[in-house]
PDB file of C-alpha atoms in Angstrom:
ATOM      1  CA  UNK A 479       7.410  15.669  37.868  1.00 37.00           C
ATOM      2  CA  UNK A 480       4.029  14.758  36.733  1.00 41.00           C
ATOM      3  CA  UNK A 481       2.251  11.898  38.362  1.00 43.00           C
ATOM      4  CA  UNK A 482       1.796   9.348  36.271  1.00 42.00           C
ATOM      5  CA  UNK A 483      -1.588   8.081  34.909  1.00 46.00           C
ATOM      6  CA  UNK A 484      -3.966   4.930  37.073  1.00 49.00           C
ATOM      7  CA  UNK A 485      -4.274   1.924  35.301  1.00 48.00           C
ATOM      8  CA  UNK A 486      -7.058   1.494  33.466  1.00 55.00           C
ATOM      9  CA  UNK A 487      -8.463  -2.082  33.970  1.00 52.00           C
ATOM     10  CA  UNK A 488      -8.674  -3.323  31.039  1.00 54.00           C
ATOM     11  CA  UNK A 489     -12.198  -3.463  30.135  1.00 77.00           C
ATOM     12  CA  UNK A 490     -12.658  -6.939  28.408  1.00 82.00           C
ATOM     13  CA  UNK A 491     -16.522  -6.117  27.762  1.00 89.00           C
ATOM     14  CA  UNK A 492     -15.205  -4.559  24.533  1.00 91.00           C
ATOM     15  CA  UNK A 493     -14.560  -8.419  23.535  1.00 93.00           C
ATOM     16  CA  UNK A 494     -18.096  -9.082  23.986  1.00 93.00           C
ATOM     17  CA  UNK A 495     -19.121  -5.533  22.005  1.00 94.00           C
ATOM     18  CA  UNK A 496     -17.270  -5.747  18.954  1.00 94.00           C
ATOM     19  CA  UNK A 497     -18.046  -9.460  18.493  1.00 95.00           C
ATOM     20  CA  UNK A 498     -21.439  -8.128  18.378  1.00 96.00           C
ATOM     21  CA  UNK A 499     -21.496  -5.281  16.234  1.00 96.00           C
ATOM     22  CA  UNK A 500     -19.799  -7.227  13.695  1.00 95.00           C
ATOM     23  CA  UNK A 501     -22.246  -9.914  13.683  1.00 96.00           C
ATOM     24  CA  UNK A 502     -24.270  -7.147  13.198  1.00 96.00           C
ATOM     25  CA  UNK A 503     -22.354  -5.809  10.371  1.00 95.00           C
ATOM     26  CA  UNK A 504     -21.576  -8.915   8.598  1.00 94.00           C
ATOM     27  CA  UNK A 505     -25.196 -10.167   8.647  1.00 96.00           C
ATOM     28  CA  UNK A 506     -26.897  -7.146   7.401  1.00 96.00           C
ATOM     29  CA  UNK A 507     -25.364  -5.139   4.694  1.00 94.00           C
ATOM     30  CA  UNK A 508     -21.887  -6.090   5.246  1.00 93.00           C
ATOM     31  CA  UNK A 509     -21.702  -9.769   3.917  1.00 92.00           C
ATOM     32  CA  UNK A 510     -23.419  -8.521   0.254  1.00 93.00           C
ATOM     33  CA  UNK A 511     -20.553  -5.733   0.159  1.00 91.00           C
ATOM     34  CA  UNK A 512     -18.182  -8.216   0.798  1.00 86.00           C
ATOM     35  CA  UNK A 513     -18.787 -10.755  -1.668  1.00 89.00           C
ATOM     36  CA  UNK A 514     -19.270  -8.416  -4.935  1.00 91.00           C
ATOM     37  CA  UNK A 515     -16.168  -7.025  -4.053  1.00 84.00           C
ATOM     38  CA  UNK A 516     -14.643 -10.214  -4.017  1.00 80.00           C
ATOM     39  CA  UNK A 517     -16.154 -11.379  -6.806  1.00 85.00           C
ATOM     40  CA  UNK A 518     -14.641  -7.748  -8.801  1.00 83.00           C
ATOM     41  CA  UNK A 519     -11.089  -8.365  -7.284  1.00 74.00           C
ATOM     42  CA  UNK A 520     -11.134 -12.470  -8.533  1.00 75.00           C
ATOM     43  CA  UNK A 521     -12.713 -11.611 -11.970  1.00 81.00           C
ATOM     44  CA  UNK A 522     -11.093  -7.845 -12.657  1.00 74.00           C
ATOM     45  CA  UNK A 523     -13.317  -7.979 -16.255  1.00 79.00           C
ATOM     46  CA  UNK A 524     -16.551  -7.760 -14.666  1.00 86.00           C
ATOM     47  CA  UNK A 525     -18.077  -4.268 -13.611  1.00 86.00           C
ATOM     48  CA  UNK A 526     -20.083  -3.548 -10.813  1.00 89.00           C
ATOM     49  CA  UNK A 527     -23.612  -4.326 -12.541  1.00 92.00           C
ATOM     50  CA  UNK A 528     -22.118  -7.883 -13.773  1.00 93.00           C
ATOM     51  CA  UNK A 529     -21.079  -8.485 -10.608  1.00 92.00           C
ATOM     52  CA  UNK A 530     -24.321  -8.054  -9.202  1.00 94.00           C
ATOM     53  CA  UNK A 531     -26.157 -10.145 -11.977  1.00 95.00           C
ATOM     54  CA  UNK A 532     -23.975 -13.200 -11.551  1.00 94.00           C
ATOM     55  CA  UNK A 533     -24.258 -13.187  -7.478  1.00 93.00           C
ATOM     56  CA  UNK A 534     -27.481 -13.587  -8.061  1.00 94.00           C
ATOM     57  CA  UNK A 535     -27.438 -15.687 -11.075  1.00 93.00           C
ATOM     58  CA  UNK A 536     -25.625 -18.105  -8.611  1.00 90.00           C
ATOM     59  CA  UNK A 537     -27.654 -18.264  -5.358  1.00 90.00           C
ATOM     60  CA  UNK A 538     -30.610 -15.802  -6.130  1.00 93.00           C
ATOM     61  CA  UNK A 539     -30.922 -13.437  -3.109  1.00 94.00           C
ATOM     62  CA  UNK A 540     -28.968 -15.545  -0.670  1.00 92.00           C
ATOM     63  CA  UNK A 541     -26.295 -15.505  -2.924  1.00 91.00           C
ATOM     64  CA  UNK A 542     -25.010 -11.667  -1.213  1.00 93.00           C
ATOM     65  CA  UNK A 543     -24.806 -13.729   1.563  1.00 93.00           C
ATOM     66  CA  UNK A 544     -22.705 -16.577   0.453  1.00 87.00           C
ATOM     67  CA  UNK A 545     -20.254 -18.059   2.993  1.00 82.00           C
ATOM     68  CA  UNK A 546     -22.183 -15.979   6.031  1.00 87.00           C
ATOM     69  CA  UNK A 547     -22.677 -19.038   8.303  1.00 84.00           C
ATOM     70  CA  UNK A 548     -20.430 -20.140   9.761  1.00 80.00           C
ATOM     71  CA  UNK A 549     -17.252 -18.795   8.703  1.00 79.00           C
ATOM     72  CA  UNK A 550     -18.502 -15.176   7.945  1.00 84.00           C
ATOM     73  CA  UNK A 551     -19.670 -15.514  11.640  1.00 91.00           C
ATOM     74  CA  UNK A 552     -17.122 -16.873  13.378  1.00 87.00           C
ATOM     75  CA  UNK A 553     -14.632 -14.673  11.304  1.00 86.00           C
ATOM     76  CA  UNK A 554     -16.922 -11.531  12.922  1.00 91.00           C
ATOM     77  CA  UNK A 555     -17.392 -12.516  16.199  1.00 92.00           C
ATOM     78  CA  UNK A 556     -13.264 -13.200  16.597  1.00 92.00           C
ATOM     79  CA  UNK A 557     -11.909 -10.620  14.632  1.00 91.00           C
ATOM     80  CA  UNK A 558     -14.615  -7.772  16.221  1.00 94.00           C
ATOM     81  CA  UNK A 559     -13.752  -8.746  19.714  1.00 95.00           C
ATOM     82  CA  UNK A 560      -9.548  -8.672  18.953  1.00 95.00           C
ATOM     83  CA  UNK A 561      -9.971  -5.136  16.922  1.00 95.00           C
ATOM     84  CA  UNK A 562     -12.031  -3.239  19.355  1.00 94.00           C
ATOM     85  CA  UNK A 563      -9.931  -4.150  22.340  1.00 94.00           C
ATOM     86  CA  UNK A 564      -6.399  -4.412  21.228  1.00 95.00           C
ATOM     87  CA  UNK A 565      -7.455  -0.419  19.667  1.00 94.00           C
ATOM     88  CA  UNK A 566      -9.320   0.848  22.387  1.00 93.00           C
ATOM     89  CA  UNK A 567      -6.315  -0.802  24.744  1.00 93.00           C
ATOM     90  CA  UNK A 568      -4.137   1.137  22.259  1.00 95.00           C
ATOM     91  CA  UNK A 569      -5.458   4.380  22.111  1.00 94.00           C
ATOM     92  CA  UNK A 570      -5.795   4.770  25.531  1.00 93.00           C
ATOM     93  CA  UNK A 571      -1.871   3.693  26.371  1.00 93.00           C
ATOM     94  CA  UNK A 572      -0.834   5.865  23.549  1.00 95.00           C
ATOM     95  CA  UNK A 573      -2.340   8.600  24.686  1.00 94.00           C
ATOM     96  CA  UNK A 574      -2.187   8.600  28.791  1.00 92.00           C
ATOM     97  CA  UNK A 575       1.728   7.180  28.647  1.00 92.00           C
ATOM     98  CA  UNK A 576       2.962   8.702  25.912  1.00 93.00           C
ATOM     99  CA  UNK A 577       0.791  11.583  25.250  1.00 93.00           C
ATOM    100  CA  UNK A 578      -0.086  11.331  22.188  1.00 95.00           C
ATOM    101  CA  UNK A 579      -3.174  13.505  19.932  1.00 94.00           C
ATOM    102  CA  UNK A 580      -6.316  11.644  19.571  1.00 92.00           C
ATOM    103  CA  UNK A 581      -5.780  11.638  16.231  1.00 94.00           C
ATOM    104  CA  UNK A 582      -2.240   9.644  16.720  1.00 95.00           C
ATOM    105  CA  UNK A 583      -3.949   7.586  18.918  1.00 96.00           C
ATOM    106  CA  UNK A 584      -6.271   6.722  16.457  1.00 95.00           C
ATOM    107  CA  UNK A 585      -3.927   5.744  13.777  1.00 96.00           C
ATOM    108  CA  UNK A 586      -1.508   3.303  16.224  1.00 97.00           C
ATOM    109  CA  UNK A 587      -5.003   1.757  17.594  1.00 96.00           C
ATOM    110  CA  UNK A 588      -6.410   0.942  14.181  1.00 96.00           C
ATOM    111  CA  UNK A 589      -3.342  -0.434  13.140  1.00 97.00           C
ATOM    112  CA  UNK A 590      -2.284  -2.402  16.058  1.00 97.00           C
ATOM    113  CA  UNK A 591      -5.886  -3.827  16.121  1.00 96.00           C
ATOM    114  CA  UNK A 592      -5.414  -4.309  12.698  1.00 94.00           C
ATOM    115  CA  UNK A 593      -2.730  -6.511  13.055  1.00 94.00           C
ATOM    116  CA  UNK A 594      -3.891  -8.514  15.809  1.00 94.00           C
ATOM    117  CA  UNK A 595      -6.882  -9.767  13.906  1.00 89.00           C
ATOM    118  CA  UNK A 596      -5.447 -10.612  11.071  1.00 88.00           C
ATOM    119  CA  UNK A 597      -2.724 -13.355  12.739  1.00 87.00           C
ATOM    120  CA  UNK A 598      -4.678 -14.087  15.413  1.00 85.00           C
ATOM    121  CA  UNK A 599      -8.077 -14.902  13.753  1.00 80.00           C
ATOM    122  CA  UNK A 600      -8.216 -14.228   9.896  1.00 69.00           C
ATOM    123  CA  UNK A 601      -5.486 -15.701   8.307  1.00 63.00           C
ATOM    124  CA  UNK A 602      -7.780 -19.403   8.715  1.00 62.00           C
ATOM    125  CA  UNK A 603     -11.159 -17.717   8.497  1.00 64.00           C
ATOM    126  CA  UNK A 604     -10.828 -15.874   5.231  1.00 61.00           C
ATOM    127  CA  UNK A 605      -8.771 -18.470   3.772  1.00 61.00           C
ATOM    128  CA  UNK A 606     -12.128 -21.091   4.789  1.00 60.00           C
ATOM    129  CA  UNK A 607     -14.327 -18.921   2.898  1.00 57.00           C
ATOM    130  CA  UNK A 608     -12.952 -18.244  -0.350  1.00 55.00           C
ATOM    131  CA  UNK A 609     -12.849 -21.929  -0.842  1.00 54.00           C
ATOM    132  CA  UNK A 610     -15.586 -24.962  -1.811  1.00 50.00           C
ATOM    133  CA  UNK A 611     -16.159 -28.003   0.366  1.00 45.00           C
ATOM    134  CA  UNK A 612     -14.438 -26.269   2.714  1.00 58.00           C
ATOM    135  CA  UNK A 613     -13.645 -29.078   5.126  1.00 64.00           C
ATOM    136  CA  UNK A 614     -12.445 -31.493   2.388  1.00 67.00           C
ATOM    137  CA  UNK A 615     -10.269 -29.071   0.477  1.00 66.00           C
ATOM    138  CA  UNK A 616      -8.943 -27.366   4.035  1.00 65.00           C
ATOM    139  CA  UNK A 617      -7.793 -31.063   4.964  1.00 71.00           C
ATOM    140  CA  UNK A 618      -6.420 -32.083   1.617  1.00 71.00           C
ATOM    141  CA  UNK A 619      -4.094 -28.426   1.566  1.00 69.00           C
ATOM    142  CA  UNK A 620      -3.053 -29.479   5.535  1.00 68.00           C
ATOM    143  CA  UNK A 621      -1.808 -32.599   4.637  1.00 75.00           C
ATOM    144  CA  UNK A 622       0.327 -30.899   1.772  1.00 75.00           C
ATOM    145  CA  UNK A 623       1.401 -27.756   2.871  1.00 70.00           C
ATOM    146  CA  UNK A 624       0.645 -27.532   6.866  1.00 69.00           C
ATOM    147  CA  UNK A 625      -0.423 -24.717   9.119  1.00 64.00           C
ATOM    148  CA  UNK A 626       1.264 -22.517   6.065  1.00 66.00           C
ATOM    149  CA  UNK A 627      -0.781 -23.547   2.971  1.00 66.00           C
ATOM    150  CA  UNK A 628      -4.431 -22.931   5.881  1.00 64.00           C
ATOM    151  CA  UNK A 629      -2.784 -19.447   6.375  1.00 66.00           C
ATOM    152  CA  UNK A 630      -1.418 -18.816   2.969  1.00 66.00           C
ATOM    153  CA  UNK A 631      -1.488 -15.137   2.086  1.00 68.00           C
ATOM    154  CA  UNK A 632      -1.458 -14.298   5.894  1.00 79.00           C
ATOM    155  CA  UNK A 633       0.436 -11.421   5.701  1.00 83.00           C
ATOM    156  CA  UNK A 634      -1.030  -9.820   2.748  1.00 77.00           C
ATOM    157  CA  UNK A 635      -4.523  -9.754   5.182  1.00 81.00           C
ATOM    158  CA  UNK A 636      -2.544  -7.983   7.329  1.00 88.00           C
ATOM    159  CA  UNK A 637      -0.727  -5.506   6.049  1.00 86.00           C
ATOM    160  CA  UNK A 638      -4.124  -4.907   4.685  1.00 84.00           C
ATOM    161  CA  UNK A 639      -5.960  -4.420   8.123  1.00 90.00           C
ATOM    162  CA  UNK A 640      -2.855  -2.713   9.359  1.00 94.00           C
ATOM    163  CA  UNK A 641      -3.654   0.098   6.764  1.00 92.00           C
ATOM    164  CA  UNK A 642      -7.626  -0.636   7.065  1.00 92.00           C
ATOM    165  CA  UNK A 643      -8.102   0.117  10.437  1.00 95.00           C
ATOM    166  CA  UNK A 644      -4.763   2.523  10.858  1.00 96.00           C
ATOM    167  CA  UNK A 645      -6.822   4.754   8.101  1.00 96.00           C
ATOM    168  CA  UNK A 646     -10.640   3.681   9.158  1.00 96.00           C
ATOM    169  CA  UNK A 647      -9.690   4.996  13.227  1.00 96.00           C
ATOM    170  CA  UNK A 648      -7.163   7.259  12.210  1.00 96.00           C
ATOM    171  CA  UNK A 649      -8.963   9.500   9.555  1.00 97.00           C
ATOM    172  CA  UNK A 650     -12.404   9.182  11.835  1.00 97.00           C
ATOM    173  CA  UNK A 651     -10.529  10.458  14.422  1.00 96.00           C
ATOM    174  CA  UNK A 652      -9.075  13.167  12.614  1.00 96.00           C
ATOM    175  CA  UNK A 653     -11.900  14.281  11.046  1.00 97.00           C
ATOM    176  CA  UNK A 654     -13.587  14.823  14.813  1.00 96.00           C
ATOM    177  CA  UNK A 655     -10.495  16.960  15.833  1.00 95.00           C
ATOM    178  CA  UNK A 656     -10.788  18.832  12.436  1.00 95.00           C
ATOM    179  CA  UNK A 657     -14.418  19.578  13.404  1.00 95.00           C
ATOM    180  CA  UNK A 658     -13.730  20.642  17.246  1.00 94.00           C
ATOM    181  CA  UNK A 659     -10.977  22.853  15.617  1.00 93.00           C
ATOM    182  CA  UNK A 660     -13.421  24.610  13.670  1.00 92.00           C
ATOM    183  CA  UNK A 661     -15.611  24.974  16.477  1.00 91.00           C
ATOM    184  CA  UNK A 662     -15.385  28.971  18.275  1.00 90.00           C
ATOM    185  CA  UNK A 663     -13.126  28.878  21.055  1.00 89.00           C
ATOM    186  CA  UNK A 664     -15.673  28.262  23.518  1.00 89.00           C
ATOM    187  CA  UNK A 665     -17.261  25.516  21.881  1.00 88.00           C
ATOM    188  CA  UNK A 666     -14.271  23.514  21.868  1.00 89.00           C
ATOM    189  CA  UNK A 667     -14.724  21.229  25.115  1.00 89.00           C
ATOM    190  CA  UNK A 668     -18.004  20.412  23.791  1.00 92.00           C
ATOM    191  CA  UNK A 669     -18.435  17.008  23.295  1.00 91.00           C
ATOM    192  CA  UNK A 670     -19.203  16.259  19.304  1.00 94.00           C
ATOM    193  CA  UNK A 671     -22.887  15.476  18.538  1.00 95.00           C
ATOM    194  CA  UNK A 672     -24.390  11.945  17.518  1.00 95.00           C
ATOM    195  CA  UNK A 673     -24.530  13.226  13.732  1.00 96.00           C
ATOM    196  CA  UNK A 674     -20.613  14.952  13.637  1.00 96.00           C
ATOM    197  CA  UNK A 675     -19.497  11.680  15.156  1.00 96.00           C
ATOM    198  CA  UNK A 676     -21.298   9.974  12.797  1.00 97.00           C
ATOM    199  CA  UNK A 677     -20.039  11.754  10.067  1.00 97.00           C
ATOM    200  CA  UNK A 678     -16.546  11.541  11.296  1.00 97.00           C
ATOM    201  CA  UNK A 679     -16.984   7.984  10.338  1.00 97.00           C
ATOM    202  CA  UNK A 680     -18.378   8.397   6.990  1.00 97.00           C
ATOM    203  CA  UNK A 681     -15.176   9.856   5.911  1.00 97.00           C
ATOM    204  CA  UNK A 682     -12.569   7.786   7.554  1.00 97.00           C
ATOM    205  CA  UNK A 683     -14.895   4.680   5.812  1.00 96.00           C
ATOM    206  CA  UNK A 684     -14.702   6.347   2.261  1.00 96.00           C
ATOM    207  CA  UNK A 685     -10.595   7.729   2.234  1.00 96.00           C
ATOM    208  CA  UNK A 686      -9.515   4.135   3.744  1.00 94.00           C
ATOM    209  CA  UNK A 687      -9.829   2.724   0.403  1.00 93.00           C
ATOM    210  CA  UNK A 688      -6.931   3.652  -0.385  1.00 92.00           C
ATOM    211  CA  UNK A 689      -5.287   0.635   0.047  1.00 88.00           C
ATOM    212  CA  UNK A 690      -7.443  -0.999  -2.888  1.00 89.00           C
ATOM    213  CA  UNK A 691      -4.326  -2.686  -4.303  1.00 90.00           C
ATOM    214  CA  UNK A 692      -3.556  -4.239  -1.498  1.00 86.00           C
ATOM    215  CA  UNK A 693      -6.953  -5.795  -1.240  1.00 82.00           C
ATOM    216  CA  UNK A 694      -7.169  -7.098  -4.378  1.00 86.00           C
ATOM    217  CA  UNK A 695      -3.116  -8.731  -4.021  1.00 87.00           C
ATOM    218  CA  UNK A 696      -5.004 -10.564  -0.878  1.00 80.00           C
ATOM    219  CA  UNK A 697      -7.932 -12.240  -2.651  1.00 78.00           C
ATOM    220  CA  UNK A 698      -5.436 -13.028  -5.508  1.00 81.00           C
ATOM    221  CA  UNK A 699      -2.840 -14.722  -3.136  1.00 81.00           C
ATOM    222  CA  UNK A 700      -6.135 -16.585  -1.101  1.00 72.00           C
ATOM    223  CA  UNK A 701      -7.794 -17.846  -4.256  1.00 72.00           C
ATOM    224  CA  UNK A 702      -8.329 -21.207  -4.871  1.00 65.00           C
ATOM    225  CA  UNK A 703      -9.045 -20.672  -8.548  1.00 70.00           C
ATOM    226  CA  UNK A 704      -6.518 -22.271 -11.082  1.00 70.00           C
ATOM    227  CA  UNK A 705      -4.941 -20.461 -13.453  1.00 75.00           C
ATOM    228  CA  UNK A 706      -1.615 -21.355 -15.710  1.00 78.00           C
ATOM    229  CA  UNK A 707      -0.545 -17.777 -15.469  1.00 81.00           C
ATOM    230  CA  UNK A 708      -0.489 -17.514 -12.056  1.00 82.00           C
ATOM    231  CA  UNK A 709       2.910 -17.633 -10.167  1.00 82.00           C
ATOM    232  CA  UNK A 710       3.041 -21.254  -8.372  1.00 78.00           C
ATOM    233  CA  UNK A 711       4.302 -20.118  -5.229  1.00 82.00           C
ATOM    234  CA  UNK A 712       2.454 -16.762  -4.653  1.00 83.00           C
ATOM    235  CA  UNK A 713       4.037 -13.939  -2.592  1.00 87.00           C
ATOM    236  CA  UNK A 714       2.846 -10.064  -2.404  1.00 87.00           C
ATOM    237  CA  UNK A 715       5.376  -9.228  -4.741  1.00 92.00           C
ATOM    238  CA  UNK A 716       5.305 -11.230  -7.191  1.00 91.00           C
ATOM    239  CA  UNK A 717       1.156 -11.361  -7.088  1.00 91.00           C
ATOM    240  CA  UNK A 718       1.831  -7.366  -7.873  1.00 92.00           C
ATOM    241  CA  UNK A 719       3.623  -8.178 -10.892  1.00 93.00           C
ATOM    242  CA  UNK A 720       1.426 -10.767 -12.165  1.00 91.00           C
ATOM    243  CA  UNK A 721      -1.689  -8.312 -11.336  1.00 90.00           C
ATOM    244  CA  UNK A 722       0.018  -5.503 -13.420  1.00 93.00           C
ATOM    245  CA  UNK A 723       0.695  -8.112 -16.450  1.00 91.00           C
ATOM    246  CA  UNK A 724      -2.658  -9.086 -16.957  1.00 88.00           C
ATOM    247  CA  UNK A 725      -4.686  -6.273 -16.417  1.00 86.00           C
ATOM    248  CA  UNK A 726      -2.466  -3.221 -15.753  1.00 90.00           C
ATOM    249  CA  UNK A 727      -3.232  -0.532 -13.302  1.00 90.00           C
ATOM    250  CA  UNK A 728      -7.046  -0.662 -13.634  1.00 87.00           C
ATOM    251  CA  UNK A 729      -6.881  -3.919 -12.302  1.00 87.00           C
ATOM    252  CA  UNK A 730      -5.782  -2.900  -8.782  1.00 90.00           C
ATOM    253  CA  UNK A 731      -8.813  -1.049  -8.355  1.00 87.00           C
ATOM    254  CA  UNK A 732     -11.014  -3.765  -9.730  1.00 80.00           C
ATOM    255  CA  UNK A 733     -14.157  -3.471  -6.519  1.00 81.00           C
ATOM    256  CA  UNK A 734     -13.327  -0.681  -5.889  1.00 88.00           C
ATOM    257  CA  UNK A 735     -16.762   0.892  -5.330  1.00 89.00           C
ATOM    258  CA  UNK A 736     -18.102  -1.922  -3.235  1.00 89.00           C
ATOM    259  CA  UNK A 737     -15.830  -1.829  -1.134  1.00 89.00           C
ATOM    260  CA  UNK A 738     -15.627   2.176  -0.473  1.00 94.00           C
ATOM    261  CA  UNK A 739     -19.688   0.912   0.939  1.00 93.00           C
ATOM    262  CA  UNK A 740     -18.398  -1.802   2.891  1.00 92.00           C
ATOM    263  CA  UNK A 741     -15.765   0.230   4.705  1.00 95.00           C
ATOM    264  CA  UNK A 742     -18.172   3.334   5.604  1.00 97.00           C
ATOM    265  CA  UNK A 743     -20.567   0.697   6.823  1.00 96.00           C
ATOM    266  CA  UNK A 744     -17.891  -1.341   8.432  1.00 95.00           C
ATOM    267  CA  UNK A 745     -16.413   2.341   9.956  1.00 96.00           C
ATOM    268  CA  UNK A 746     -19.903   3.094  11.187  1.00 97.00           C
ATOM    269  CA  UNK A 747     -20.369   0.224  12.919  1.00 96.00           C
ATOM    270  CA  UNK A 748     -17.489  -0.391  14.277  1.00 95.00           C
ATOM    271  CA  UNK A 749     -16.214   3.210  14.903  1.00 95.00           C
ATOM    272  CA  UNK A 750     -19.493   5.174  16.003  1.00 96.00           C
ATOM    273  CA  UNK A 751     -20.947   2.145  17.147  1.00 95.00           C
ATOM    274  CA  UNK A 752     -18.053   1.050  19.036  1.00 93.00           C
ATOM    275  CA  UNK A 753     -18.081   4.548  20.608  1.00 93.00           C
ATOM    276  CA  UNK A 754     -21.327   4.800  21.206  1.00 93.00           C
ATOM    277  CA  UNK A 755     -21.505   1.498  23.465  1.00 93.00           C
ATOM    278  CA  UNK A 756     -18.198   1.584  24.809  1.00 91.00           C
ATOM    279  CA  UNK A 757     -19.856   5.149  26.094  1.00 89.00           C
ATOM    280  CA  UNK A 758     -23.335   3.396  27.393  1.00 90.00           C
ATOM    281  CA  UNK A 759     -21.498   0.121  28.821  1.00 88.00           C
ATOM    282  CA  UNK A 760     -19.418   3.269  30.647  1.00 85.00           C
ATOM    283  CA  UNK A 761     -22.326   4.930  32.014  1.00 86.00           C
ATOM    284  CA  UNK A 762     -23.857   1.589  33.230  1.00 85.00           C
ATOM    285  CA  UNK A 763     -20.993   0.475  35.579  1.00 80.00           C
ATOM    286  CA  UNK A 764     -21.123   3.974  37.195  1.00 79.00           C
ATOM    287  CA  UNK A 765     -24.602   3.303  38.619  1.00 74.00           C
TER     288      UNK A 765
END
């Protein structure tokens, strides 16, 4: 009988690294993704080009980066630090334990860390920035509805990130065995290169948008805006129906195409960045 695997300690730097890299993220391109695709999944008339025109014609330039500080940030730095531990904790339990692929791995680590994000950190955070005078309305829906009406539409956010970061990890990770499989025989131990690694995470970015309907059922359950049409008591269900009503199946994939840029740049960073410093932190501790 086989020996069983050593522990791992867990390594709780990768708290510290993915609250980074998605400060990173979120401050640089990742915010202006964001908030057009938002703005396409609230308003499902507008195309991409009026999207962009009325960002701006709202805040000018700064305007991509509406709602950045401080709950952008603090939404970031939490939900960065939960994803790339509770995955990397994943994958490496799935696959020493159990035995599983890489590419299994992969899948059960995105969506795990996934999960834990979204109930441990973005229920509140996402609900604080889709909303104005944040403070004022946050305390007038407490005092209504409780801890339930701050974390309304919860669940949608993550069944989303279960499926965003199942199929982000999971099709990166794929897409690097695919490549090694391709590879002749005796290139096959080799480790991947900075640029197939890097494309690895190009694709799982772009084929994880999948899940656009579900993303635009979330900013529909999380908005603030009123509207007599809208179901009073919103669940996913009946947000679905009320999506299809009023703007059939096209309006599902309303943002569509900002987001497919937000998730490669997202993947990127997170993925081959998280790699790459998980790999460097690695090397460090061995000197």
């Amino acid at each position: 009988m086989a020996a069983a695997p050593a522990k791992k300690t867990s390594s709780w730097t990768n708290l510290a690294l993915g609250a980074g890299i998605q400060v990173f993220e979120v401050s640089t391109l990742g915010q202006p993704f964001e908030v057009i695709k938002t703005h396409m999944a609230a308003n499902r008339g507008d195309g991409l080009l009026q999207a962009v025109k009325k960002v701006y014609q709202r805040g000018g330039i700064f305007g991509y980066w509406t709602g950045l500080i401080p709950w952008a940030w603090i939404e970031a730095s939490t939900k960065g630090a939960v994803l790339l531990f509770a995955s990397s904790e994943i994958e490496y339990a799935t696959t020493s334990y159990f035995g599983l692929s890489k590419s299994a791995s992969g899948i059960l680590g995105g969506m795990g860390g996934g999960i834990a994000q979204a109930y441990t950190t973005m229920g509140f955070c996402t609900f604080m920035k889709t909303v104005e005078s944040t403070w004022a309305v946050a305390a007038d829906i407490f005092r209504r509805e409780g801890i339930r009406g701050i974390n309304k539409g919860v669940n949608a956010v993550a069944l989303r990130q279960c499926t965003n970061w199942g199929s982000r990890l999971g099709i990166a990770r794929i897409t690097e065995s695919t490549i090694t499989g391709l590879r002749a025989p005796e290139n096959r131990s080799k480790p991947l290169s900075v640029s197939e690694r890097l494309l690895s995470s190009v694709v799982g970015g772009a084929l994880a948008c999948w899940n656009q309907p579900i993303e635009v059922i979330r900013v529909e359950m999380q908005s603030q805006k009123s509207d007599p049409t809208r179901p009073a008591k919103m669940t996913i269900v009946n947000t679905a129906k009320w999506i299809w009503n009023s703007s059939g199946i096209r309006g599902f994939y309303r943002g569509v195409t900002p987001r497919i840029g937000l998730s490669v740049y997202l993947t990127v960073c997170m993925v081959f960045g998280g790699d790459q410093l998980k790999a460097w932190v690695a090397a460090q501790q061995k000197k």
